[in-house]
Coordinates of C-alpha atoms in Angstrom, one line a residue:
Chain A
M1 CA 152.3 -110.1 -199.9
S2 CA 155.8 -110.4 -197.9
E3 CA 157.5 -110.9 -201.4
T4 CA 155.8 -106.4 -201.6
T5 CA 156.6 -105.5 -198.4
D6 CA 160.4 -106.2 -199.7
T7 CA 160.7 -104.6 -202.4
T8 CA 159.6 -101.5 -201.0
A9 CA 161.8 -101.9 -198.1
T10 CA 164.2 -102.5 -200.4
T11 CA 163.0 -99.9 -202.1
A12 CA 163.7 -97.4 -199.7
T13 CA 167.3 -99.0 -198.1
T14 CA 168.0 -98.6 -201.6
G15 CA 167.0 -95.3 -201.7
T16 CA 168.0 -94.0 -198.1
A17 CA 172.0 -95.7 -198.9
I18 CA 171.7 -92.9 -202.1
A19 CA 170.8 -90.3 -200.3
Q20 CA 174.1 -91.1 -198.3
A21 CA 176.2 -91.0 -201.2
A22 CA 174.9 -88.2 -202.6
L23 CA 175.3 -86.3 -199.2
A24 CA 178.8 -87.6 -198.5
L25 CA 180.3 -86.6 -202.1
G26 CA 177.7 -83.1 -202.2
D27 CA 179.6 -82.5 -198.8
D28 CA 182.9 -83.6 -200.3
A29 CA 182.1 -80.0 -203.2
L30 CA 180.5 -78.0 -200.6
V31 CA 183.0 -77.7 -198.3
L32 CA 186.2 -77.6 -201.0
S33 CA 183.8 -74.6 -202.9
H34 CA 184.4 -73.2 -200.3
R35 CA 187.7 -73.3 -198.9
L36 CA 188.5 -72.1 -202.6
G37 CA 186.3 -69.3 -202.7
E38 CA 188.5 -67.9 -200.1
W39 CA 191.5 -67.7 -202.7
A40 CA 189.4 -65.0 -204.8
G41 CA 191.4 -61.7 -204.6
N42 CA 194.5 -63.8 -202.9
A43 CA 195.8 -65.7 -205.9
P44 CA 199.3 -65.4 -207.3
V45 CA 198.4 -64.6 -210.9
L46 CA 195.3 -62.9 -212.3
E47 CA 194.6 -66.5 -214.9
E48 CA 194.6 -68.4 -211.2
E49 CA 192.0 -65.9 -209.8
V50 CA 190.1 -67.1 -213.0
A51 CA 190.8 -70.5 -212.1
L52 CA 190.5 -71.1 -208.7
A53 CA 186.7 -69.4 -209.1
N54 CA 186.0 -71.5 -211.7
I55 CA 187.4 -74.1 -210.4
A56 CA 185.2 -73.8 -206.7
L57 CA 182.9 -72.8 -209.3
D58 CA 182.5 -76.0 -211.1
L59 CA 181.9 -78.1 -207.2
L60 CA 179.6 -75.5 -206.0
G61 CA 177.5 -76.5 -208.8
Q62 CA 177.4 -80.0 -208.2
A63 CA 177.3 -79.7 -204.2
R64 CA 173.8 -78.2 -205.1
V65 CA 172.7 -80.8 -207.5
L66 CA 173.8 -83.9 -204.5
L67 CA 172.8 -81.5 -202.0
S68 CA 169.3 -81.0 -204.0
L69 CA 168.4 -85.4 -204.3
V70 CA 168.9 -85.6 -200.9
G71 CA 167.1 -82.5 -199.6
D72 CA 166.8 -78.2 -199.2
E73 CA 170.5 -77.4 -199.8
D74 CA 170.6 -74.3 -197.9
E75 CA 169.5 -76.6 -195.8
L76 CA 172.1 -79.3 -195.7
A77 CA 174.8 -76.4 -196.6
Y78 CA 173.9 -73.9 -193.9
L79 CA 171.9 -75.7 -191.1
R80 CA 173.6 -78.8 -190.3
E81 CA 176.2 -78.8 -187.2
E82 CA 180.1 -80.5 -187.7
R83 CA 179.1 -83.5 -186.6
D84 CA 176.7 -83.7 -189.6
F85 CA 178.9 -83.0 -192.5
R86 CA 179.6 -86.0 -194.5
N87 CA 183.1 -84.4 -196.6
I88 CA 186.1 -86.3 -196.2
Q89 CA 188.9 -85.0 -193.5
L90 CA 191.0 -83.6 -197.0
V91 CA 189.0 -81.1 -198.4
E92 CA 188.6 -79.2 -195.2
Q93 CA 192.0 -78.3 -194.7
P94 CA 193.0 -75.2 -194.2
N95 CA 193.9 -73.6 -197.8
G96 CA 197.7 -72.7 -196.6
D97 CA 200.4 -72.0 -199.4
F98 CA 199.8 -71.9 -202.8
A99 CA 201.5 -75.2 -202.9
H100 CA 198.9 -76.7 -200.5
T101 CA 196.1 -76.0 -202.6
I102 CA 197.6 -77.2 -205.0
A103 CA 197.9 -80.7 -203.4
R104 CA 194.7 -81.0 -202.1
Q105 CA 193.5 -80.5 -205.6
L106 CA 195.8 -83.0 -206.8
Y107 CA 194.4 -85.4 -204.9
F108 CA 190.9 -84.4 -205.1
S109 CA 190.5 -84.4 -208.1
T110 CA 192.0 -87.3 -209.6
Y111 CA 189.9 -89.1 -206.9
Q112 CA 186.9 -87.4 -208.2
R113 CA 187.4 -87.7 -212.0
L114 CA 188.4 -91.3 -211.1
L115 CA 185.3 -91.7 -209.3
Y116 CA 183.0 -90.0 -211.7
G117 CA 184.5 -91.6 -214.5
Q118 CA 183.3 -95.1 -213.0
L119 CA 180.1 -93.5 -211.8
A120 CA 179.2 -92.4 -215.2
T121 CA 179.8 -95.8 -217.3
G122 CA 176.7 -97.2 -214.8
D123 CA 172.7 -97.3 -214.7
G124 CA 172.9 -95.5 -211.2
P125 CA 170.8 -93.1 -210.1
L126 CA 174.1 -90.5 -210.2
S127 CA 175.1 -91.8 -213.5
G128 CA 173.3 -89.0 -215.3
L129 CA 175.4 -86.2 -212.9
A130 CA 178.4 -88.1 -213.0
A131 CA 178.9 -88.4 -216.9
K132 CA 179.0 -84.0 -216.8
A133 CA 180.8 -83.5 -213.7
V134 CA 183.4 -85.5 -215.7
K135 CA 185.0 -83.2 -217.4
E136 CA 184.8 -80.5 -215.0
V137 CA 186.7 -82.8 -213.3
A138 CA 189.0 -83.9 -215.5
Y139 CA 189.8 -79.8 -216.1
H140 CA 190.8 -79.7 -212.0
Q141 CA 193.0 -82.9 -212.0
D142 CA 194.3 -81.0 -215.6
H143 CA 195.2 -78.0 -214.1
A144 CA 196.3 -79.9 -210.9
E145 CA 198.6 -81.8 -212.9
H146 CA 200.0 -78.5 -214.4
W147 CA 200.8 -76.8 -211.2
T148 CA 202.1 -79.6 -210.0
L149 CA 204.9 -79.9 -212.7
R150 CA 205.7 -76.7 -212.1
L151 CA 206.2 -76.0 -208.9
G152 CA 207.7 -79.6 -208.0
D153 CA 210.3 -78.5 -210.9
G154 CA 210.1 -74.8 -211.3
T155 CA 212.4 -73.2 -208.5
T156 CA 214.2 -75.2 -205.2
E157 CA 211.7 -72.8 -202.8
S158 CA 208.7 -74.0 -205.4
H159 CA 210.3 -77.8 -205.5
T160 CA 210.3 -77.7 -201.6
R161 CA 207.3 -75.6 -200.2
M162 CA 205.3 -78.7 -203.5
Q163 CA 206.9 -81.2 -201.3
R164 CA 206.3 -80.3 -198.1
A165 CA 202.4 -80.1 -199.1
C166 CA 201.8 -83.2 -200.8
D167 CA 204.1 -84.9 -197.7
A168 CA 201.1 -83.3 -195.3
L169 CA 197.9 -83.9 -197.0
W170 CA 198.9 -87.4 -197.7
R171 CA 197.5 -89.1 -194.6
Y172 CA 194.0 -87.9 -195.7
T173 CA 194.0 -89.9 -198.8
G174 CA 193.0 -93.0 -197.5
E175 CA 189.8 -91.9 -196.5
L176 CA 188.7 -91.6 -200.5
F177 CA 188.7 -95.2 -200.8
Q178 CA 186.9 -96.2 -198.0
P179 CA 183.0 -97.6 -199.0
V180 CA 180.7 -94.8 -198.8
E181 CA 177.1 -96.3 -198.2
G182 CA 174.9 -96.2 -201.8
L183 CA 178.2 -95.7 -204.0
D184 CA 178.3 -98.2 -205.7
V185 CA 182.2 -98.9 -206.8
D186 CA 184.9 -100.8 -207.7
H187 CA 186.9 -99.0 -204.2
D188 CA 190.5 -101.1 -204.7
A189 CA 189.8 -101.1 -208.2
L190 CA 189.3 -96.6 -207.1
Q191 CA 192.9 -96.4 -205.2
T192 CA 195.0 -98.7 -207.3
A193 CA 194.0 -96.6 -210.1
W194 CA 194.3 -93.3 -207.8
L195 CA 197.6 -94.5 -206.9
D196 CA 199.3 -95.6 -210.5
S197 CA 198.1 -91.8 -211.1
I198 CA 200.1 -89.4 -208.6
T199 CA 202.9 -91.5 -208.8
S200 CA 203.2 -90.5 -211.9
V201 CA 202.6 -86.8 -211.9
L202 CA 204.8 -86.8 -208.6
E203 CA 208.1 -88.7 -210.8
Q204 CA 207.3 -86.5 -213.6
A205 CA 207.4 -83.1 -211.0
T206 CA 210.8 -84.7 -209.9
L207 CA 208.9 -85.1 -206.9
T208 CA 209.2 -88.2 -204.0
V209 CA 205.7 -90.3 -203.5
P210 CA 205.0 -89.5 -199.5
S211 CA 205.5 -92.7 -197.6
G212 CA 203.2 -91.9 -194.0
P213 CA 200.4 -94.0 -193.3
R214 CA 197.1 -92.3 -194.4
T215 CA 194.9 -93.1 -191.9
G216 CA 193.0 -89.4 -191.5
A217 CA 193.4 -87.5 -188.8
W218 CA 191.3 -89.8 -186.8
R219 CA 191.5 -93.0 -189.0
A220 CA 189.8 -93.6 -192.2
G221 CA 186.7 -92.9 -192.8
A222 CA 186.4 -91.0 -190.4
G223 CA 185.1 -87.6 -192.1
R224 CA 182.5 -90.0 -193.6
Q225 CA 181.1 -90.7 -189.8
G226 CA 180.8 -86.6 -188.8
L227 CA 184.7 -86.9 -187.1
H228 CA 185.9 -83.8 -188.1
T229 CA 189.8 -81.5 -187.9
E230 CA 189.5 -78.7 -185.8
P231 CA 189.5 -75.9 -188.7
F232 CA 186.6 -77.0 -189.9
G233 CA 184.3 -76.1 -187.4
R234 CA 185.5 -72.4 -187.8
M235 CA 184.7 -72.7 -191.7
L236 CA 181.6 -74.0 -190.8
A237 CA 181.2 -70.8 -188.0
E238 CA 182.0 -68.3 -191.1
M239 CA 179.8 -70.3 -193.9
Q240 CA 176.9 -70.2 -191.6
H241 CA 176.2 -67.2 -190.1
L242 CA 174.7 -65.1 -191.9
H243 CA 171.8 -68.0 -192.4
R244 CA 171.7 -68.9 -189.1
S245 CA 171.1 -65.5 -187.7
H246 CA 167.9 -64.9 -190.2
P247 CA 165.8 -67.9 -189.3
G248 CA 163.4 -68.5 -192.1
A249 CA 164.8 -65.8 -194.0
T250 CA 165.0 -65.8 -198.4
W251 CA 167.6 -64.9 -199.7
Chain B
M1 CA 226.2 -30.2 -241.1
Q2 CA 223.9 -27.7 -239.4
D3 CA 221.5 -27.0 -242.3
T4 CA 221.1 -30.9 -243.4
Q5 CA 220.4 -31.0 -239.2
A6 CA 217.8 -28.5 -239.7
A7 CA 216.3 -29.4 -243.3
Q8 CA 215.9 -33.1 -241.5
D9 CA 214.3 -31.5 -239.1
T10 CA 211.8 -29.4 -241.1
A11 CA 211.2 -33.3 -242.4
T12 CA 210.6 -34.6 -239.3
A13 CA 208.3 -32.2 -238.4
A14 CA 206.2 -31.8 -241.7
A15 CA 206.0 -36.1 -241.1
Q16 CA 205.0 -35.4 -238.0
A17 CA 202.2 -32.9 -239.1
A18 CA 201.1 -34.8 -242.0
Y19 CA 200.2 -38.0 -239.2
E20 CA 198.4 -36.1 -237.0
T21 CA 195.9 -34.7 -239.9
V22 CA 195.5 -38.6 -241.0
F23 CA 195.3 -39.5 -237.0
D24 CA 192.3 -35.8 -236.5
A25 CA 190.6 -36.8 -239.6
A26 CA 190.4 -40.8 -238.5
V27 CA 188.8 -39.5 -235.0
A28 CA 186.7 -36.7 -236.8
A29 CA 185.1 -39.7 -238.9
D30 CA 184.9 -42.1 -236.0
E31 CA 187.1 -44.6 -237.4
R32 CA 189.4 -46.8 -235.1
I33 CA 192.6 -46.4 -233.6
E34 CA 194.0 -49.4 -234.1
P35 CA 197.5 -50.9 -232.0
R36 CA 200.0 -49.7 -235.2
D37 CA 198.6 -46.6 -236.1
W38 CA 200.0 -43.3 -235.7
M39 CA 199.1 -41.5 -232.4
P40 CA 200.4 -38.2 -230.0
D41 CA 201.8 -39.9 -227.3
A42 CA 199.7 -37.8 -225.3
Y43 CA 196.4 -39.6 -226.4
R44 CA 199.2 -43.2 -225.9
A45 CA 199.8 -41.6 -222.8
S46 CA 195.8 -40.2 -221.4
L47 CA 194.6 -44.0 -223.0
V48 CA 197.6 -45.8 -220.8
R49 CA 195.8 -44.3 -217.9
Q50 CA 192.7 -44.4 -218.3
I51 CA 192.9 -48.4 -219.0
A52 CA 195.5 -49.6 -216.6
Q53 CA 193.4 -47.3 -213.9
H54 CA 190.1 -48.7 -215.5
A55 CA 192.2 -52.0 -215.3
H56 CA 193.0 -51.8 -211.4
S57 CA 189.5 -51.3 -210.3
E58 CA 188.2 -54.9 -212.0
I59 CA 191.2 -56.2 -209.7
I60 CA 191.0 -53.7 -206.6
G61 CA 186.9 -54.2 -207.2
M62 CA 187.4 -57.7 -206.5
Q63 CA 187.6 -57.6 -202.6
P64 CA 184.7 -56.0 -201.2
E65 CA 182.7 -59.1 -203.2
A66 CA 184.6 -61.3 -201.8
N67 CA 184.3 -60.0 -198.6
W68 CA 180.8 -62.3 -198.8
I69 CA 181.7 -65.0 -200.3
T70 CA 182.6 -67.9 -197.6
R71 CA 179.6 -65.6 -196.1
A72 CA 177.2 -65.4 -198.1
P73 CA 173.5 -66.7 -197.1
S74 CA 172.4 -69.2 -199.7
L75 CA 174.3 -71.3 -202.0
R76 CA 173.0 -70.0 -205.6
R77 CA 173.7 -66.2 -203.5
K78 CA 177.4 -67.6 -203.3
A79 CA 177.3 -68.8 -206.4
I80 CA 176.4 -65.8 -208.5
L81 CA 179.1 -64.1 -206.2
M82 CA 181.6 -66.5 -207.9
A83 CA 181.2 -66.6 -210.4
K84 CA 181.3 -62.5 -210.7
V85 CA 184.5 -62.0 -208.2
Q86 CA 185.2 -64.6 -211.3
D87 CA 184.6 -62.4 -214.2
E88 CA 185.9 -59.3 -212.4
A89 CA 189.5 -61.2 -212.7
G90 CA 188.7 -61.3 -216.4
H91 CA 187.7 -58.1 -216.8
G92 CA 191.0 -57.1 -215.4
L93 CA 192.5 -59.7 -217.4
Y94 CA 191.3 -57.1 -221.3
L95 CA 191.7 -54.4 -219.6
Y96 CA 195.5 -55.7 -219.0
S97 CA 195.9 -56.8 -222.4
A98 CA 194.1 -54.4 -224.6
A99 CA 196.8 -51.8 -222.6
E100 CA 199.6 -53.7 -223.5
T101 CA 198.6 -52.9 -227.1
L102 CA 199.9 -49.3 -226.7
G103 CA 203.3 -50.5 -225.0
T104 CA 203.5 -50.8 -221.4
S105 CA 203.5 -54.5 -220.0
R106 CA 200.5 -55.8 -217.0
D107 CA 203.8 -56.0 -214.6
E108 CA 204.4 -53.0 -214.6
L109 CA 201.6 -51.1 -214.5
L110 CA 200.3 -54.0 -211.8
D111 CA 204.5 -52.3 -209.8
K112 CA 202.4 -49.0 -210.3
L113 CA 199.8 -50.0 -208.5
H114 CA 201.2 -51.2 -205.6
A115 CA 203.1 -48.3 -206.0
G116 CA 200.6 -46.6 -205.2
R117 CA 201.0 -44.4 -208.3
Q118 CA 198.6 -45.8 -210.5
K119 CA 194.8 -45.0 -209.3
Y120 CA 191.8 -47.5 -209.4
S121 CA 188.4 -46.0 -208.5
S122 CA 187.5 -44.6 -205.5
I123 CA 184.9 -46.8 -204.9
F124 CA 186.1 -49.4 -204.0
N125 CA 187.8 -47.7 -200.5
Y126 CA 184.5 -48.3 -198.8
P127 CA 184.1 -51.2 -196.9
T128 CA 180.9 -54.1 -197.4
L129 CA 179.7 -54.6 -194.0
T130 CA 176.6 -56.4 -194.7
W131 CA 175.5 -59.2 -197.4
A132 CA 173.1 -56.1 -198.4
D133 CA 175.9 -54.0 -199.3
V134 CA 177.3 -57.4 -202.4
G135 CA 173.3 -56.3 -203.6
A136 CA 174.0 -52.5 -204.0
I137 CA 176.9 -52.4 -205.0
G138 CA 174.9 -55.2 -208.1
W139 CA 173.1 -52.2 -208.5
L140 CA 174.7 -49.3 -208.0
V141 CA 177.9 -49.9 -208.4
D142 CA 177.6 -51.3 -211.0
G143 CA 174.7 -49.1 -212.6
A144 CA 177.8 -46.3 -212.5
A145 CA 180.0 -48.3 -214.2
I146 CA 177.5 -49.8 -216.8
T147 CA 176.8 -46.0 -217.4
N148 CA 180.4 -44.4 -217.8
Q149 CA 180.9 -47.5 -220.4
V150 CA 178.5 -48.4 -222.3
P151 CA 179.4 -44.8 -224.6
L152 CA 182.9 -46.3 -224.1
C153 CA 182.0 -48.8 -227.0
R154 CA 182.0 -46.4 -229.1
C155 CA 186.1 -45.0 -227.7
S156 CA 188.5 -44.2 -230.4
Y157 CA 190.6 -46.8 -229.5
G158 CA 189.4 -49.9 -231.1
P159 CA 191.0 -52.9 -228.4
Y160 CA 189.5 -50.6 -225.7
A161 CA 186.7 -50.0 -227.4
R162 CA 186.2 -53.9 -227.8
A163 CA 187.0 -54.7 -224.2
M164 CA 184.1 -52.4 -223.7
V165 CA 182.0 -54.4 -225.9
R166 CA 183.0 -58.0 -224.2
I167 CA 182.8 -55.9 -220.9
C168 CA 179.2 -54.0 -220.6
K169 CA 177.5 -57.2 -221.5
E170 CA 178.6 -59.2 -218.4
E171 CA 178.0 -56.0 -215.9
S172 CA 174.8 -55.9 -217.5
F173 CA 173.9 -59.4 -216.3
H174 CA 176.0 -58.5 -212.5
Q175 CA 173.7 -55.2 -212.1
R176 CA 170.5 -57.1 -212.6
Q177 CA 171.7 -59.6 -210.4
G178 CA 172.5 -57.1 -207.6
Y179 CA 169.4 -55.6 -208.3
E180 CA 167.5 -58.9 -207.9
A181 CA 169.5 -59.4 -204.5
L182 CA 168.2 -56.5 -203.1
L183 CA 164.4 -57.2 -204.5
A184 CA 164.5 -60.0 -202.3
L185 CA 165.8 -58.3 -199.3
S186 CA 163.2 -55.4 -199.9
R187 CA 161.3 -57.8 -199.8
G188 CA 162.0 -60.5 -197.0
T189 CA 161.5 -59.6 -193.6
E190 CA 162.1 -56.1 -191.6
A191 CA 165.0 -56.7 -190.1
Q192 CA 166.8 -57.2 -193.9
H193 CA 164.8 -54.5 -196.0
A194 CA 166.4 -52.2 -192.8
M195 CA 169.9 -54.0 -194.1
A196 CA 168.8 -53.2 -197.7
Q197 CA 167.6 -49.4 -197.4
D198 CA 170.7 -49.3 -195.2
A199 CA 173.0 -50.3 -197.8
V200 CA 171.4 -47.8 -200.9
N201 CA 171.8 -45.1 -197.9
R202 CA 175.7 -45.4 -197.6
W203 CA 176.4 -46.4 -201.4
W204 CA 174.6 -43.7 -202.6
W205 CA 176.9 -40.6 -202.8
P206 CA 180.1 -43.3 -203.0
S207 CA 178.0 -44.6 -206.6
L208 CA 177.9 -40.8 -207.7
M209 CA 180.8 -40.0 -207.0
M210 CA 182.2 -42.7 -209.3
F211 CA 181.7 -40.7 -212.7
G212 CA 184.4 -38.0 -211.0
P213 CA 184.7 -35.0 -209.8
P214 CA 182.1 -31.7 -211.6
D215 CA 183.1 -30.9 -215.0
D216 CA 184.8 -26.7 -214.3
E217 CA 187.3 -29.7 -212.6
S218 CA 188.1 -32.2 -214.3
A219 CA 191.9 -32.5 -215.2
H220 CA 191.5 -34.2 -218.3
S221 CA 187.8 -34.4 -219.9
A222 CA 188.2 -31.8 -222.6
Q223 CA 191.2 -33.5 -224.2
S224 CA 189.5 -37.2 -223.4
M225 CA 186.7 -36.1 -225.4
A226 CA 188.5 -34.0 -228.3
W227 CA 190.0 -37.5 -228.9
K228 CA 186.6 -38.9 -228.2
I229 CA 187.9 -41.3 -225.6
K230 CA 185.1 -40.2 -223.1
R231 CA 181.8 -39.1 -225.6
H232 CA 180.0 -37.4 -222.3
S233 CA 181.0 -35.4 -219.2
N234 CA 180.5 -36.7 -216.2
D235 CA 178.0 -34.2 -215.1
E236 CA 175.7 -35.7 -218.3
L237 CA 177.0 -39.3 -216.8
R238 CA 175.7 -38.2 -213.4
Q239 CA 172.7 -37.0 -214.2
R240 CA 171.6 -39.9 -216.7
F241 CA 172.6 -42.7 -213.8
V242 CA 170.9 -40.2 -211.3
D243 CA 167.6 -40.6 -214.0
I244 CA 167.9 -44.3 -214.3
A245 CA 168.5 -45.0 -210.4
V246 CA 165.5 -42.8 -209.0
P247 CA 162.7 -44.8 -210.5
Q248 CA 164.2 -48.3 -209.9
A249 CA 164.8 -47.6 -206.1
E250 CA 160.9 -46.7 -205.9
A251 CA 160.6 -50.3 -208.0
L252 CA 162.6 -51.4 -205.0
G253 CA 160.9 -50.6 -202.6
L254 CA 163.3 -48.7 -201.5
T255 CA 164.9 -45.0 -200.8
L256 CA 167.1 -42.8 -201.9
P257 CA 169.0 -40.6 -198.6
D258 CA 169.0 -36.9 -200.1
P259 CA 166.3 -34.7 -199.8
D260 CA 166.9 -32.6 -202.0
L261 CA 165.8 -35.4 -204.6
R262 CA 162.5 -34.4 -207.7
W263 CA 162.0 -34.2 -210.4
N264 CA 162.4 -30.7 -212.5
E265 CA 159.2 -31.6 -215.2
E266 CA 161.4 -28.3 -216.9
R267 CA 164.6 -30.2 -217.0
G268 CA 163.0 -33.6 -217.7
H269 CA 165.6 -34.7 -215.5
Y270 CA 165.3 -35.4 -211.8
D271 CA 167.4 -32.6 -209.6
F272 CA 169.5 -33.8 -206.4
G273 CA 171.5 -32.5 -203.6
P274 CA 175.1 -31.6 -203.4
I275 CA 178.0 -34.1 -203.6
D276 CA 180.3 -33.9 -201.1
W277 CA 183.1 -33.1 -202.7
A278 CA 185.4 -33.2 -199.5
E279 CA 185.0 -36.0 -198.8
F280 CA 185.6 -37.4 -202.5
W281 CA 189.0 -36.0 -202.7
D282 CA 190.2 -37.1 -199.0
V283 CA 189.4 -40.0 -200.6
L284 CA 191.3 -40.1 -203.9
K285 CA 193.8 -39.1 -201.9
G286 CA 194.0 -42.3 -200.1
N287 CA 192.1 -41.3 -196.7
G288 CA 189.3 -43.8 -197.3
P289 CA 187.9 -46.4 -195.6
C290 CA 189.8 -49.0 -196.6
N291 CA 192.6 -47.3 -199.1
E292 CA 195.2 -49.0 -197.1
Q293 CA 193.5 -51.8 -196.1
R294 CA 192.5 -52.1 -200.1
L295 CA 196.3 -51.6 -202.0
D296 CA 197.7 -53.7 -198.8
R297 CA 195.6 -56.8 -199.7
R298 CA 197.0 -56.5 -203.2
R299 CA 200.3 -55.6 -202.5
Q300 CA 200.3 -59.1 -200.1
A301 CA 199.1 -61.5 -202.4
H302 CA 201.0 -60.5 -204.7
E303 CA 204.2 -61.2 -202.4
D304 CA 202.9 -64.0 -201.5
G305 CA 202.7 -65.3 -205.2
A306 CA 205.7 -64.4 -206.1
W307 CA 207.5 -67.8 -205.0
V308 CA 204.6 -69.2 -207.9
R309 CA 205.3 -67.0 -210.4
E310 CA 209.1 -67.5 -210.4
A311 CA 208.5 -71.3 -209.7
A312 CA 206.7 -70.6 -213.5
A313 CA 208.7 -69.1 -215.2
A314 CA 211.8 -71.2 -214.0
Y315 CA 209.6 -74.1 -215.5
A316 CA 208.4 -72.7 -218.7
D317 CA 212.6 -71.8 -219.7
K318 CA 213.7 -75.3 -218.4
H319 CA 211.6 -77.7 -220.7
T320 CA 211.3 -74.4 -223.8
Q321 CA 215.4 -75.1 -223.5
Q322 CA 214.3 -79.4 -223.5
H323 CA 212.2 -78.5 -226.3
K324 CA 214.9 -77.3 -228.1
H325 CA 217.7 -79.6 -227.2
G326 CA 215.4 -82.6 -228.5
E327 CA 214.6 -80.9 -231.9
A328 CA 218.3 -80.3 -232.4
R329 CA 219.1 -83.9 -231.4
A330 CA 216.0 -85.2 -233.5

């Protein structure tokens, strides 16, 4: 009897923990997708209109699968408030110039590729999703790395801008490796691999690896607990206003 | 000496006439003209003008729809809209490539767009004021574009015709999605239905204007049809579009804002009311609601991106040179 109860309880806890993990990763993808969507019509060349929209679409696809594991995707995206979002602060940072967008993408897609790579080899509930996503993410990382090289090792101006962007976003990268409930990965190993990869790309791009703290705006892990930076609320206001103006409507 | 010159001129004129005969015969036989074929200068210029304008329309046309990406009301609609705007950038790329086969370059064409020396479709000078506008654009604007573009798949210039085949497939898909978005609104709440009706009211007439001026005022039509760049006149295509759209509007449960619209048994077509050509010419001249805004935004994106393009070029230069040195050493 007590054994049965224990098993049920464990299953329930595991389910909730997986939901927590799916929510965290889903929110990351949703928010970054939204930010990339803001580039539409504003990219420096037509090829980048296509590339940025393509990455945004992949991320939105990932977000929809992940959020659907937790509940109704639209309720979760449109009816939660700022304090209920579990994304890391890195992905909510405004686009800034093209270098900022590329630095954010480099940091995030390198993390995502390592993370999904690990998840894909396991047999956890997220392994199927990770196996599909890792292919998309490999392209995102490749794209970000190529632009990091071109901007870092391009002109004096592009070098300065790329360095500034890498420095400015560095503080938000510690949060990537805070343990997430339900996410069965080795975060320390992820962090080591991430630092190696980023160091190698930045050095090849003739850039200096930033040396400042990586604690986030509050403290590392704050975004996962619903503590966000100021631009995020404004982003949600724009994203949610139409949906919220028509309660219960279908689109 | 003068005799030699005169003889040369005669020979050149004869060669020219021979080329023209071959060209005319190819067009008459519905053969495709390819980039390396001889073609009349005016044919080349006319195609550059038309393809460039078409490419520019894809690029400027991203703006009214991108205006709603960040506010799309569901994740599914957001994904559809993002994919559509991405496709439009891709269409722009195909079309600039097609234009480049005629001896111009994308940079040159973009400079002309930014300087206001080449046009884009007047429809994109109208604002997207509600979410329903995104559906109305899909249904009406893409619908009008397809009506215009399907015959271009048989255009006499090969690269343009082939670009149109690829573009029309994707456009038809967008149009269906726009229709479906509008249908969801029409069948939704009262507020959603009203939003859909309002959007159709605002986009109907501008969509009819997409076919260009009436046949008797269309400067390029006759020549384009003789060259088989165009296959049908503006008014023919406009009529075809109206005939298709009216039953679609009925199926949507929405009305079209034209009191004169009615079936004409005798003609076998819908009659429709007069188009406000004063508005059309005014928008074309740059006085539409968004002309300035669209062009400013395009110029701004181009200027903001200059340092990125310079960086890519500098990087490519450096690494091509390094590569060459590497090869020399090896």
